[in-house]
Structure formats: structure tokens, C-alpha cells
């Protein structure tokens, strides 16, 4: 990465995760001169900790439109991604353990089907045929075939390299200390000047923009040794919907992903109000036990690494994309919670269209930061979300 630093840019993006890298590249592709500033290296934050499930979600129309648009952009990008980004359209199977969850799968099928997303209800037998290592008494599932997986840090690095090929710059190893009023001040005292500044600092966004309704939500993941074909689709339980109202603090859910290497990513957990990055043995055990409940054979596989990461959570589970009220130079692209790998590309498209005055591909209003203008607090609300 280059450290040559021209003084003035059209756009300075602070934070080189998947969201910041995507925003910077979309702006550069639109003809703007961009600096992307990252305190470590591109893709090193939550992006490196994420699962890389590119998934269409239907919690709200806004979430659907952002995730679906993004999924289509990932499909288009996939032909240019390097092999180490491990992009694979493996599809998601939402697993129904009982009749109640099967009804939820049917609702989901109707919702997605009405909006043009290919999906198919699976009987118990069909589920067992597609995923023979699942417990055999599950009720069925819903296959969403265009969902995909990607290796997020490699994808972020690729976007950052593409940015440089457009003549824009990546400044890594520098921390942004101040962001506002058209100036990004770095920890070495240098200043970058731009009419548009973007806070894409993920879960740390509120450090530079105090008062932002963004909080950390901790997650654990584990990865196994190589067991090709043990899992063939991204598998997610629908059961978390049933227990959602009982959730007050920590939760785990069955969510496993096949990697191209034959490894299996096992998730996932959510912890509120825990900012300690250490692996929590109780949460890890609960997460692995949950996986065993759905896939008994998983107990005999070797887990070779476990880690944690922090999602950037907002009170309404939607990201903050748009101008920051009170500073006409400052824009936000943060708060993507458990969907930021998926929604990064549509976020970038929204931002670039706002900067260049072109028609936004989807309605931007639900994501505007001004929706929280008079709400400095951050209550935890419960709704459907990725496990
Ligand atoms: C366990 C887990 C599983 C997940 N699974 C999925 C999934 O399957 N699918 C999905 O879509 N999403 C998933 N997510 C969510 C996803 O990882 C995030 O939403 C996404 O990575 C957010 O990207 P970001 O660029 O906003 O943040 P980050 O990747 O955290 O990037 C922010 C960057 O800003 C930098 N930074 C911070 N402060 C400064 C500063 N002052 N100066 C300079 N740089 C700074 C950081 O170093 C960091 O690199 C998961 C998250 C977790 C934790």
C-alpha cells in the first residue's frame, strides 16, 4: 500500500473495512479522488472476524432492499474477485426444526418469492438429502439459492487494491484522530482536506463522531479442520425467531458455513454490553453444543481456531448511511451490525450516488442518520436478525 499523501481529496474515507473500502472504490469509480485511511490494514477489523455470508434478509422492506441489491452487486463483482476471496454461491438453507418453524419458512418463501428471490421449501426428506449430516428429525427448510459466501478480508483487500488502480490512495497504519469540518486529522499530525468525509470506522465510529447511536455487539466464531462435503450450504436455524422475546443478554444460534477449503465455520453468538475481545468459554461451549444439536457429527470434528469480533449495532438494526446532521462535510457509513459484508456494496452505491447526484438504486431514506437526530440514547430492542 502506498503512503504518498496528496493534501486535498474529493472524499476522505476513514476506516478500511469492507464498508469503507467499498465506499472508497465506488466514489473512485464515479470519478472522485479518494483517500482511504485505515489504522491497521484494509479488512482487519470486524471484516476479518465476520462469517462472509452474503444473505438476503427480510426483517423490514429497507433491510430487504439493501441486502438484495447488495447481493446482486456481489454477484456482478464475483467474476473479478481473486480466487482467495473464495466467493461461492452455495445458497442458504433456513432450517425448520418443527411445524411452527416450517410455517415461518413458508412465510419467508412467500415474502422472498413475491420479490423475485428464487427460493424453495424443503420437506424433511429433501433436507436430509441435501444435508445428510443434519439431524434426521428436523421438519424441513427453505433453500434460498442465490445466497453466497465470501472470505471477507480478502475481498476488502481486493477493493482497496482496485481503489489504487483508479489513482486514489490507501493510507494504512494511521489513525484518524479528528473527522469533521472538511478535515481528517491523522495521528502523525497530518491533515487531509476534503468536502466530503466518510466515517466508516465500524464499531468504533462513535469515537470520532461522539453521540452516534452505534454500540458494540460481540460475536464468536470457530473454524474446523478440512472436512469436504460435510456441509454443503450455509445452514441457519429459524429457531432464533421463537426465542427472540426471551433474549435479554447473550444468545447463540446454529449457523454453519462450508468454506472452499473444506473447513466449516461454526457460529454464532451475540453478546450485549461486552467489549472484552477474549473468547468466552461458556459462550463458545453453548455455541458448539447448539451446532451439535443440529449436526450431531460435528462433535467429532477438530476445531482449529476460535475468535471474536464486534458488530456495530444501531437501535433499529439498520445501518447509518448518509449525511451527519450538523456537519455538511461529514457522512456516515456504519452500523451494519451482522450484515455488513452483505450490505457493503449497496451502501457504497448509495453513498456514491449521493456524492455525484445520480439516482439512488434503492430508497435511501430508511438509512439516513437524521432518523436518530433527537435520540442520543441506545436502547436494545429485539427483532428478527441474523443469528
Ligand atoms: C462473528 C461475526 C460474524 C459475522 N458474520 C457476518 C456474515 O456472515 N455476513 C455479513 O454480512 N456480516 C457478518 N458480520 C458483520 C460484518 O462483519 C460487519 O458488519 C462488517 O465487517 C462491518 O464492516 P465495516 O467496514 O463497517 O467495519 P470494520 O471491518 O470493523 O472496519 C472498520 C475499520 O475502521 C478502522 N478504524 C477504526 N477506527 C479508526 C480510526 N480512528 N482511524 C483509522 N481507522 C480506523 C478499523 O481498524 C477497521 O478496519 C459478522 C460479524 C461478526 C462479529
Tab-separated table of C-alpha atoms and ligand atoms in Angstrom:
chain	number	residue	atom	x	y	z
A	1	UNK	CA	0.000	0.000	0.000
A	2	UNK	CA	1.210	3.489	-0.794
A	3	UNK	CA	1.812	6.241	1.712
A	4	UNK	CA	2.118	9.071	-0.800
A	5	UNK	CA	-0.337	11.629	0.562
A	6	UNK	CA	-1.617	14.464	-1.577
A	7	UNK	CA	-3.157	17.092	0.658
A	8	UNK	CA	-6.611	17.555	-0.819
A	9	UNK	CA	-9.125	14.999	-1.998
A	10	UNK	CA	-12.720	14.915	-3.159
A	11	UNK	CA	-13.513	12.316	-0.491
A	12	UNK	CA	-11.675	11.014	2.589
A	13	UNK	CA	-12.977	7.687	3.910
A	14	UNK	CA	-11.954	6.877	7.484
A	15	UNK	CA	-11.889	3.124	8.138
A	16	UNK	CA	-10.780	0.461	5.682
A	17	UNK	CA	-13.140	-2.395	6.499
A	18	UNK	CA	-15.333	-3.903	3.804
A	19	UNK	CA	-17.712	-0.925	4.076
A	20	UNK	CA	-15.049	1.795	3.887
A	21	UNK	CA	-13.158	0.033	1.104
A	22	UNK	CA	-16.358	-0.447	-0.906
A	23	UNK	CA	-17.392	3.204	-0.390
A	24	UNK	CA	-13.962	4.480	-1.380
A	25	UNK	CA	-13.914	2.356	-4.516
A	26	UNK	CA	-17.449	3.314	-5.569
A	27	UNK	CA	-16.506	7.003	-5.239
A	28	UNK	CA	-13.274	6.483	-7.196
A	29	UNK	CA	-15.165	4.645	-9.924
A	30	UNK	CA	-17.519	7.629	-10.080
A	31	UNK	CA	-14.509	9.814	-10.917
A	32	UNK	CA	-13.756	11.212	-7.451
A	33	UNK	CA	-10.251	11.416	-5.981
A	34	UNK	CA	-10.339	9.464	-2.737
A	35	UNK	CA	-8.116	8.759	0.273
A	36	UNK	CA	-8.930	5.694	2.367
A	37	UNK	CA	-7.372	5.868	5.847
A	38	UNK	CA	-7.035	2.686	7.907
A	39	UNK	CA	-5.310	2.409	11.283
A	40	UNK	CA	-4.168	-1.173	10.638
A	41	UNK	CA	-4.657	-2.651	7.162
A	42	UNK	CA	-7.742	-2.981	4.950
A	43	UNK	CA	-10.113	-5.679	6.132
A	44	UNK	CA	-8.525	-6.067	9.556
A	45	UNK	CA	-11.488	-5.096	11.792
A	46	UNK	CA	-14.885	-6.767	12.079
A	47	UNK	CA	-14.449	-7.645	8.422
A	48	UNK	CA	-11.738	-10.156	9.336
A	49	UNK	CA	-13.929	-11.574	12.102
A	50	UNK	CA	-17.115	-11.956	10.050
A	51	UNK	CA	-18.533	-15.093	8.528
A	52	UNK	CA	-18.891	-13.760	4.985
A	53	UNK	CA	-22.437	-14.949	4.432
A	54	UNK	CA	-24.000	-12.882	1.619
A	55	UNK	CA	-27.621	-13.236	2.616
A	56	UNK	CA	-30.934	-11.670	1.672
A	57	UNK	CA	-32.793	-10.703	4.835
A	58	UNK	CA	-36.435	-9.748	5.297
A	59	UNK	CA	-36.710	-8.139	8.706
A	60	UNK	CA	-38.022	-4.978	7.014
A	61	UNK	CA	-38.513	-3.672	3.469
A	62	UNK	CA	-35.466	-1.457	3.961
A	63	UNK	CA	-33.281	-4.343	5.081
A	64	UNK	CA	-34.567	-6.452	2.207
A	65	UNK	CA	-33.856	-3.821	-0.427
A	66	UNK	CA	-30.337	-3.135	0.871
A	67	UNK	CA	-29.386	-6.800	1.230
A	68	UNK	CA	-30.939	-7.884	-2.080
A	69	UNK	CA	-29.371	-5.015	-4.027
A	70	UNK	CA	-26.031	-5.794	-2.404
A	71	UNK	CA	-26.298	-9.470	-3.166
A	72	UNK	CA	-26.792	-8.624	-6.832
A	73	UNK	CA	-23.734	-6.342	-6.729
A	74	UNK	CA	-21.705	-9.186	-5.163
A	75	UNK	CA	-22.838	-11.485	-7.959
A	76	UNK	CA	-21.632	-8.942	-10.524
A	77	UNK	CA	-18.358	-8.381	-8.662
A	78	UNK	CA	-17.694	-12.076	-8.181
A	79	UNK	CA	-16.307	-12.573	-11.683
A	80	UNK	CA	-13.497	-10.118	-10.919
A	81	UNK	CA	-12.685	-11.274	-7.384
A	82	UNK	CA	-9.375	-13.104	-6.897
A	83	UNK	CA	-9.546	-16.831	-6.043
A	84	UNK	CA	-8.522	-16.157	-2.438
A	85	UNK	CA	-11.816	-14.275	-1.931
A	86	UNK	CA	-13.396	-17.765	-2.152
A	87	UNK	CA	-16.714	-16.485	-3.491
A	88	UNK	CA	-19.205	-19.334	-3.781
A	89	UNK	CA	-22.946	-19.288	-4.471
A	90	UNK	CA	-23.698	-22.174	-2.117
A	91	UNK	CA	-27.181	-20.950	-1.122
A	92	UNK	CA	-28.685	-20.730	2.357
A	93	UNK	CA	-30.929	-23.313	3.960
A	94	UNK	CA	-33.062	-21.866	6.732
A	95	UNK	CA	-33.768	-24.856	8.939
A	96	UNK	CA	-37.165	-25.517	10.456
A	97	UNK	CA	-36.982	-27.801	13.488
A	98	UNK	CA	-40.766	-28.141	13.909
A	99	UNK	CA	-44.106	-27.234	12.364
A	100	UNK	CA	-44.097	-23.718	13.790
A	101	UNK	CA	-40.761	-23.015	12.167
A	102	UNK	CA	-41.961	-24.608	8.953
A	103	UNK	CA	-44.768	-22.033	8.928
A	104	UNK	CA	-42.128	-19.315	9.281
A	105	UNK	CA	-40.203	-20.872	6.377
A	106	UNK	CA	-43.398	-20.707	4.293
A	107	UNK	CA	-43.922	-17.050	5.223
A	108	UNK	CA	-40.362	-16.302	4.250
A	109	UNK	CA	-40.783	-18.163	0.979
A	110	UNK	CA	-43.856	-16.060	0.110
A	111	UNK	CA	-42.136	-12.805	1.039
A	112	UNK	CA	-38.959	-13.521	-0.912
A	113	UNK	CA	-40.760	-15.186	-3.824
A	114	UNK	CA	-43.063	-12.178	-4.274
A	115	UNK	CA	-39.931	-10.036	-4.587
A	116	UNK	CA	-38.250	-12.194	-7.185
A	117	UNK	CA	-35.815	-14.093	-4.951
A	118	UNK	CA	-35.532	-17.740	-6.029
A	119	UNK	CA	-36.332	-19.993	-3.063
A	120	UNK	CA	-37.825	-23.396	-2.416
A	121	UNK	CA	-39.486	-25.050	0.575
A	122	UNK	CA	-37.808	-28.331	1.518
A	123	UNK	CA	-39.501	-31.343	3.055
A	124	UNK	CA	-37.729	-33.343	5.759
A	125	UNK	CA	-36.615	-35.861	3.152
A	126	UNK	CA	-35.326	-33.187	0.765
A	127	UNK	CA	-33.460	-31.517	3.619
A	128	UNK	CA	-31.828	-34.794	4.614
A	129	UNK	CA	-30.821	-35.470	1.019
A	130	UNK	CA	-29.236	-32.039	0.587
A	131	UNK	CA	-27.549	-32.072	4.011
A	132	UNK	CA	-27.142	-35.669	5.206
A	133	UNK	CA	-25.217	-34.652	8.328
A	134	UNK	CA	-28.163	-32.768	9.766
A	135	UNK	CA	-30.235	-34.489	12.428
A	136	UNK	CA	-32.822	-36.603	10.604
A	137	UNK	CA	-35.943	-35.479	12.536
A	138	UNK	CA	-35.919	-31.800	11.511
A	139	UNK	CA	-39.190	-30.652	9.928
A	140	UNK	CA	-37.778	-29.147	6.709
A	141	UNK	CA	-36.348	-25.893	5.492
A	142	UNK	CA	-36.178	-23.122	2.948
A	143	UNK	CA	-33.454	-23.062	0.302
A	144	UNK	CA	-32.509	-19.561	-0.885
A	145	UNK	CA	-30.285	-20.459	-3.771
A	146	UNK	CA	-28.686	-17.115	-4.698
A	147	UNK	CA	-27.185	-16.522	-1.259
A	148	UNK	CA	-23.406	-16.851	-1.298
A	149	UNK	CA	-20.296	-16.857	0.868
A	150	UNK	CA	-17.073	-14.896	0.555
A	151	UNK	CA	-13.825	-14.620	2.516
A	152	UNK	CA	-14.308	-11.023	3.714
A	153	UNK	CA	-10.731	-9.815	4.431
A	154	UNK	CA	-9.530	-10.939	1.010
A	155	UNK	CA	-12.486	-9.177	-0.613
A	156	UNK	CA	-11.755	-5.959	1.311
A	157	UNK	CA	-8.104	-6.075	0.318
A	158	UNK	CA	-9.122	-6.567	-3.294
A	159	UNK	CA	-11.405	-3.498	-3.166
A	160	UNK	CA	-8.584	-1.420	-1.640
A	161	UNK	CA	-6.190	-2.502	-4.390
A	162	UNK	CA	-8.767	-1.660	-7.040
A	163	UNK	CA	-9.075	1.770	-5.456
A	164	UNK	CA	-5.372	2.378	-6.018
A	165	UNK	CA	-5.658	1.315	-9.626
A	166	UNK	CA	-8.103	4.225	-10.057
A	167	UNK	CA	-5.437	6.678	-8.897
A	168	UNK	CA	-6.809	7.054	-5.377
A	169	UNK	CA	-4.766	6.302	-2.266
A	170	UNK	CA	-4.803	3.978	0.701
A	171	UNK	CA	-3.122	5.290	3.818
A	172	UNK	CA	-2.680	2.433	6.250
A	173	UNK	CA	-1.153	2.322	9.707
A	174	UNK	CA	-2.539	5.797	10.504
A	175	UNK	CA	-5.328	6.547	12.963
A	176	UNK	CA	-7.826	9.306	12.303
A	177	UNK	CA	-7.925	11.475	15.434
A	178	UNK	CA	-10.430	14.065	14.252
A	179	UNK	CA	-13.007	13.907	11.486
A	180	UNK	CA	-15.189	16.900	10.682
A	181	UNK	CA	-15.492	20.344	9.113
A	182	UNK	CA	-13.814	19.119	5.959
A	183	UNK	CA	-10.670	17.886	7.725
A	184	UNK	CA	-9.371	14.456	8.693
A	185	UNK	CA	-6.517	14.822	11.134
A	186	UNK	CA	-4.230	11.821	11.481
A	187	UNK	CA	-2.165	10.629	14.438
A	188	UNK	CA	1.070	11.871	12.845
A	189	UNK	CA	-0.377	15.389	12.806
A	190	UNK	CA	-1.016	15.467	9.050
A	191	UNK	CA	-4.319	16.778	7.745
A	192	UNK	CA	-6.347	15.608	4.786
A	193	UNK	CA	-8.823	18.089	3.397
A	194	UNK	CA	-11.986	17.136	1.512
A	195	UNK	CA	-15.500	18.479	1.010
A	196	UNK	CA	-16.792	15.000	1.845
A	197	UNK	CA	-15.587	12.963	4.810
A	198	UNK	CA	-16.950	9.485	5.479
A	199	UNK	CA	-16.940	7.846	8.899
A	200	UNK	CA	-16.700	4.110	8.092
A	201	UNK	CA	-14.997	3.111	11.330
A	202	UNK	CA	-17.403	0.293	12.116
A	203	UNK	CA	-17.929	-0.396	15.806
A	204	UNK	CA	-15.501	2.444	16.692
A	205	UNK	CA	-17.378	5.058	14.672
A	206	UNK	CA	-18.609	6.894	17.762
A	207	UNK	CA	-15.051	7.624	18.922
A	208	UNK	CA	-14.591	10.217	16.177
A	209	UNK	CA	-18.256	11.180	15.966
A	210	UNK	CA	-19.475	11.332	19.578
A	211	UNK	CA	-23.156	10.705	20.171
A	212	UNK	CA	-23.580	8.258	17.304
A	213	UNK	CA	-26.115	5.552	18.216
A	214	UNK	CA	-23.624	2.744	17.496
A	215	UNK	CA	-22.733	0.116	20.091
A	216	UNK	CA	-20.516	-2.954	20.011
A	217	UNK	CA	-22.154	-6.364	19.841
A	218	UNK	CA	-19.719	-9.193	20.373
A	219	UNK	CA	-19.704	-12.412	18.341
A	220	UNK	CA	-17.759	-15.685	18.470
A	221	UNK	CA	-16.842	-17.964	15.566
A	222	UNK	CA	-14.990	-21.267	15.326
A	223	UNK	CA	-13.409	-22.952	12.321
A	224	UNK	CA	-12.729	-26.652	11.883
A	225	UNK	CA	-10.081	-28.603	10.063
A	226	UNK	CA	-10.916	-29.720	6.491
A	227	UNK	CA	-13.965	-31.946	6.021
A	228	UNK	CA	-15.076	-31.500	2.379
A	229	UNK	CA	-18.802	-32.026	1.766
A	230	UNK	CA	-19.665	-32.353	5.454
A	231	UNK	CA	-21.735	-29.180	4.969
A	232	UNK	CA	-22.856	-28.053	1.506
A	233	UNK	CA	-24.946	-24.918	2.090
A	234	UNK	CA	-24.907	-22.108	4.609
A	235	UNK	CA	-27.191	-23.539	7.279
A	236	UNK	CA	-29.077	-21.263	9.668
A	237	UNK	CA	-31.717	-22.222	12.198
A	238	UNK	CA	-35.085	-20.482	12.123
A	239	UNK	CA	-35.478	-21.255	15.818
A	240	UNK	CA	-33.963	-17.998	16.991
A	241	UNK	CA	-37.185	-16.255	15.963
A	242	UNK	CA	-39.193	-18.255	18.511
A	243	UNK	CA	-36.878	-17.467	21.403
A	244	UNK	CA	-36.272	-13.839	20.436
A	245	UNK	CA	-38.512	-12.397	23.144
A	246	UNK	CA	-36.690	-14.332	25.832
A	247	UNK	CA	-33.394	-12.772	24.825
A	248	UNK	CA	-32.204	-10.151	27.190
A	249	UNK	CA	-28.455	-10.507	27.030
A	250	UNK	CA	-26.452	-13.296	25.427
A	251	UNK	CA	-27.612	-15.733	22.754
A	252	UNK	CA	-26.279	-18.461	20.488
A	253	UNK	CA	-27.763	-19.966	17.347
A	254	UNK	CA	-26.920	-22.713	14.873
A	255	UNK	CA	-25.254	-21.145	11.848
A	256	UNK	CA	-22.607	-23.082	9.889
A	257	UNK	CA	-20.865	-22.383	6.634
A	258	UNK	CA	-18.902	-24.553	4.206
A	259	UNK	CA	-15.604	-22.967	3.097
A	260	UNK	CA	-13.950	-23.734	-0.224
A	261	UNK	CA	-11.051	-25.245	1.695
A	262	UNK	CA	-13.366	-27.909	3.119
A	263	UNK	CA	-13.296	-26.190	6.508
A	264	UNK	CA	-16.517	-25.417	8.355
A	265	UNK	CA	-17.202	-22.106	10.042
A	266	UNK	CA	-19.353	-22.558	13.116
A	267	UNK	CA	-21.339	-19.703	14.588
A	268	UNK	CA	-22.734	-17.783	16.076
A	269	UNK	CA	-23.194	-15.790	19.250
A	270	UNK	CA	-24.399	-12.348	20.262
A	271	UNK	CA	-23.420	-10.575	23.435
A	272	UNK	CA	-24.658	-7.203	24.529
A	273	UNK	CA	-22.547	-4.816	26.554
A	274	UNK	CA	-19.394	-6.964	26.420
A	275	UNK	CA	-16.422	-5.130	24.940
A	276	UNK	CA	-13.776	-7.627	26.035
A	277	UNK	CA	-12.342	-9.367	22.949
A	278	UNK	CA	-11.337	-12.536	24.873
A	279	UNK	CA	-13.036	-15.796	23.905
A	280	UNK	CA	-15.692	-16.595	26.500
A	281	UNK	CA	-15.597	-20.353	27.178
A	282	UNK	CA	-19.237	-20.533	28.275
A	283	UNK	CA	-20.481	-18.834	25.129
A	284	UNK	CA	-18.174	-20.933	22.958
A	285	UNK	CA	-19.393	-24.172	24.562
A	286	UNK	CA	-23.019	-23.127	24.194
A	287	UNK	CA	-22.415	-22.278	20.530
A	288	UNK	CA	-20.747	-25.616	19.786
A	289	UNK	CA	-23.417	-27.526	21.690
A	290	UNK	CA	-26.079	-25.760	19.655
A	291	UNK	CA	-24.290	-26.860	16.474
A	292	UNK	CA	-24.165	-30.451	17.769
A	293	UNK	CA	-27.906	-30.347	18.422
A	294	UNK	CA	-28.491	-29.795	14.709
A	295	UNK	CA	-25.481	-31.746	13.348
A	296	UNK	CA	-24.521	-34.447	15.840
A	297	UNK	CA	-21.445	-35.459	13.813
A	298	UNK	CA	-19.925	-32.028	14.263
A	299	UNK	CA	-18.856	-33.115	17.755
A	300	UNK	CA	-16.214	-35.380	16.257
A	301	UNK	CA	-14.629	-32.682	14.064
A	302	UNK	CA	-11.491	-30.787	15.117
A	303	UNK	CA	-11.943	-27.082	15.767
A	304	UNK	CA	-8.611	-25.444	14.961
A	305	UNK	CA	-9.283	-21.780	15.778
A	306	UNK	CA	-11.811	-19.628	17.586
A	307	UNK	CA	-12.087	-15.853	17.646
A	308	UNK	CA	-14.346	-12.942	18.449
A	309	UNK	CA	-15.361	-9.748	16.693
A	310	UNK	CA	-17.581	-6.748	17.246
A	311	UNK	CA	-20.607	-5.870	15.190
A	312	UNK	CA	-21.601	-2.201	15.043
A	313	UNK	CA	-25.192	-2.204	16.250
A	314	UNK	CA	-27.801	0.545	15.906
A	315	UNK	CA	-31.101	0.675	17.839
A	316	UNK	CA	-33.253	-0.168	14.802
A	317	UNK	CA	-30.918	-2.747	13.214
A	318	UNK	CA	-30.431	-0.619	10.107
A	319	UNK	CA	-27.110	0.981	9.178
A	320	UNK	CA	-26.391	4.697	9.175
A	321	UNK	CA	-25.780	5.791	5.578
A	322	UNK	CA	-25.903	9.459	4.673
A	323	UNK	CA	-25.094	12.954	5.914
A	324	UNK	CA	-24.436	13.549	9.597
A	325	UNK	CA	-26.791	16.255	10.881
A	326	UNK	CA	-24.867	19.360	11.878
A	327	UNK	CA	-21.760	18.993	9.712
A	328	UNK	CA	-22.340	19.273	5.955
A	329	UNK	CA	-18.940	17.701	5.223
A	330	UNK	CA	-19.438	14.599	7.353
A	331	UNK	CA	-21.136	11.440	6.082
A	332	UNK	CA	-21.698	8.111	7.788
A	333	UNK	CA	-21.372	4.536	6.548
A	334	UNK	CA	-21.500	2.467	9.700
A	335	UNK	CA	-23.815	0.488	11.990
A	336	UNK	CA	-24.120	-2.548	9.710
A	337	UNK	CA	-24.357	-4.986	12.646
A	338	UNK	CA	-24.340	-8.619	11.470
A	339	UNK	CA	-24.922	-7.837	7.796
A	340	UNK	CA	-22.077	-5.529	6.813
A	341	UNK	CA	-20.297	-7.948	4.499
A	342	UNK	CA	-23.556	-8.452	2.626
A	343	UNK	CA	-24.661	-4.820	2.579
A	344	UNK	CA	-21.299	-3.118	1.988
A	345	UNK	CA	-21.652	-2.844	-1.782
A	346	UNK	CA	-25.148	-1.312	-1.808
A	347	UNK	CA	-24.055	1.045	0.981
A	348	UNK	CA	-21.215	2.208	-1.254
A	349	UNK	CA	-23.554	2.632	-4.189
A	350	UNK	CA	-25.929	4.778	-2.104
A	351	UNK	CA	-23.099	6.977	-0.899
A	352	UNK	CA	-21.529	7.425	-4.339
A	353	UNK	CA	-24.893	8.272	-5.884
A	354	UNK	CA	-25.450	10.938	-3.216
A	355	UNK	CA	-21.998	12.424	-3.855
A	356	UNK	CA	-22.410	12.506	-7.625
A	357	UNK	CA	-26.077	13.500	-7.702
A	358	UNK	CA	-27.214	10.376	-9.527
A	359	UNK	CA	-30.420	8.438	-8.926
A	360	UNK	CA	-30.037	6.132	-5.907
A	361	UNK	CA	-30.630	2.469	-6.794
A	362	UNK	CA	-32.847	1.939	-3.736
A	363	UNK	CA	-34.642	4.418	-1.447
A	364	UNK	CA	-32.002	5.952	0.857
A	365	UNK	CA	-34.412	7.388	3.440
A	366	UNK	CA	-34.586	4.433	5.904
A	367	UNK	CA	-30.809	4.626	6.386
A	368	UNK	CA	-30.419	8.374	6.891
A	369	UNK	CA	-28.650	9.199	10.173
A	370	UNK	CA	-31.136	12.046	10.764
A	371	UNK	CA	-33.661	9.433	11.949
A	372	UNK	CA	-31.812	9.418	15.288
A	373	UNK	CA	-31.314	13.174	15.494
A	374	UNK	CA	-33.147	13.535	18.787
A	375	UNK	CA	-32.257	10.131	20.221
A	376	UNK	CA	-28.798	10.119	21.752
A	377	UNK	CA	-29.509	7.004	23.826
A	378	UNK	CA	-29.203	3.462	22.550
A	379	UNK	CA	-31.878	1.142	23.915
A	380	UNK	CA	-31.631	-2.520	22.928
A	381	UNK	CA	-34.684	-3.621	21.013
A	382	UNK	CA	-35.412	-7.123	19.882
A	383	UNK	CA	-36.433	-8.059	16.388
A	384	UNK	CA	-35.565	-10.598	13.753
A	385	UNK	CA	-31.891	-10.528	12.875
A	386	UNK	CA	-29.123	-12.826	11.703
A	387	UNK	CA	-28.100	-15.247	14.426
B	1	LIG	C1	-18.889	-13.050	14.479
B	1	LIG	C2	-19.379	-12.212	13.338
B	1	LIG	C3	-19.966	-12.819	12.237
B	1	LIG	C4	-20.414	-12.054	11.178
B	1	LIG	N1	-20.942	-12.666	10.082
B	1	LIG	C5	-21.390	-11.922	9.036
B	1	LIG	C6	-21.918	-12.547	7.884
B	1	LIG	O1	-21.937	-13.775	7.767
B	1	LIG	N2	-22.397	-11.763	6.881
B	1	LIG	C7	-22.387	-10.400	6.957
B	1	LIG	O2	-22.865	-9.752	6.039
B	1	LIG	N3	-21.848	-9.778	8.030
B	1	LIG	C8	-21.360	-10.505	9.066
B	1	LIG	N4	-20.854	-9.890	10.165
B	1	LIG	C9	-20.862	-8.433	10.238
B	1	LIG	C10	-19.715	-7.855	9.445
B	1	LIG	O3	-18.502	-8.496	9.778
B	1	LIG	C11	-19.631	-6.359	9.712
B	1	LIG	O4	-20.898	-5.771	9.611
B	1	LIG	C12	-18.709	-5.697	8.708
B	1	LIG	O5	-17.444	-6.304	8.690
B	1	LIG	C13	-18.576	-4.228	9.058
B	1	LIG	O6	-17.626	-3.682	8.179
B	1	LIG	P1	-17.085	-2.233	8.496
B	1	LIG	O7	-16.178	-1.877	7.368
B	1	LIG	O8	-18.206	-1.309	8.817
B	1	LIG	O9	-16.298	-2.398	9.872
B	1	LIG	P2	-14.829	-2.938	10.132
B	1	LIG	O10	-14.491	-4.106	9.321
B	1	LIG	O11	-14.662	-3.038	11.612
B	1	LIG	O12	-13.944	-1.753	9.583
B	1	LIG	C14	-13.755	-0.550	10.280
B	1	LIG	C15	-12.289	-0.206	10.110
B	1	LIG	O13	-12.064	1.075	10.650
B	1	LIG	C16	-10.778	1.074	11.193
B	1	LIG	N5	-10.729	2.184	12.144
B	1	LIG	C17	-11.444	2.319	13.288
B	1	LIG	N6	-11.149	3.486	13.882
B	1	LIG	C18	-10.238	4.092	13.082
B	1	LIG	C19	-9.553	5.338	13.169
B	1	LIG	N7	-9.753	6.203	14.167
B	1	LIG	N8	-8.692	5.653	12.176
B	1	LIG	C20	-8.476	4.809	11.116
B	1	LIG	N9	-9.101	3.625	11.009
B	1	LIG	C21	-9.971	3.284	11.981
B	1	LIG	C22	-10.636	-0.285	11.844
B	1	LIG	O14	-9.291	-0.670	12.000
B	1	LIG	C23	-11.380	-1.168	10.862
B	1	LIG	O15	-10.532	-1.799	9.932
B	1	LIG	C24	-20.327	-10.639	11.232
B	1	LIG	C25	-19.723	-10.028	12.325
B	1	LIG	C26	-19.235	-10.807	13.368
B	1	LIG	C27	-18.570	-10.129	14.513
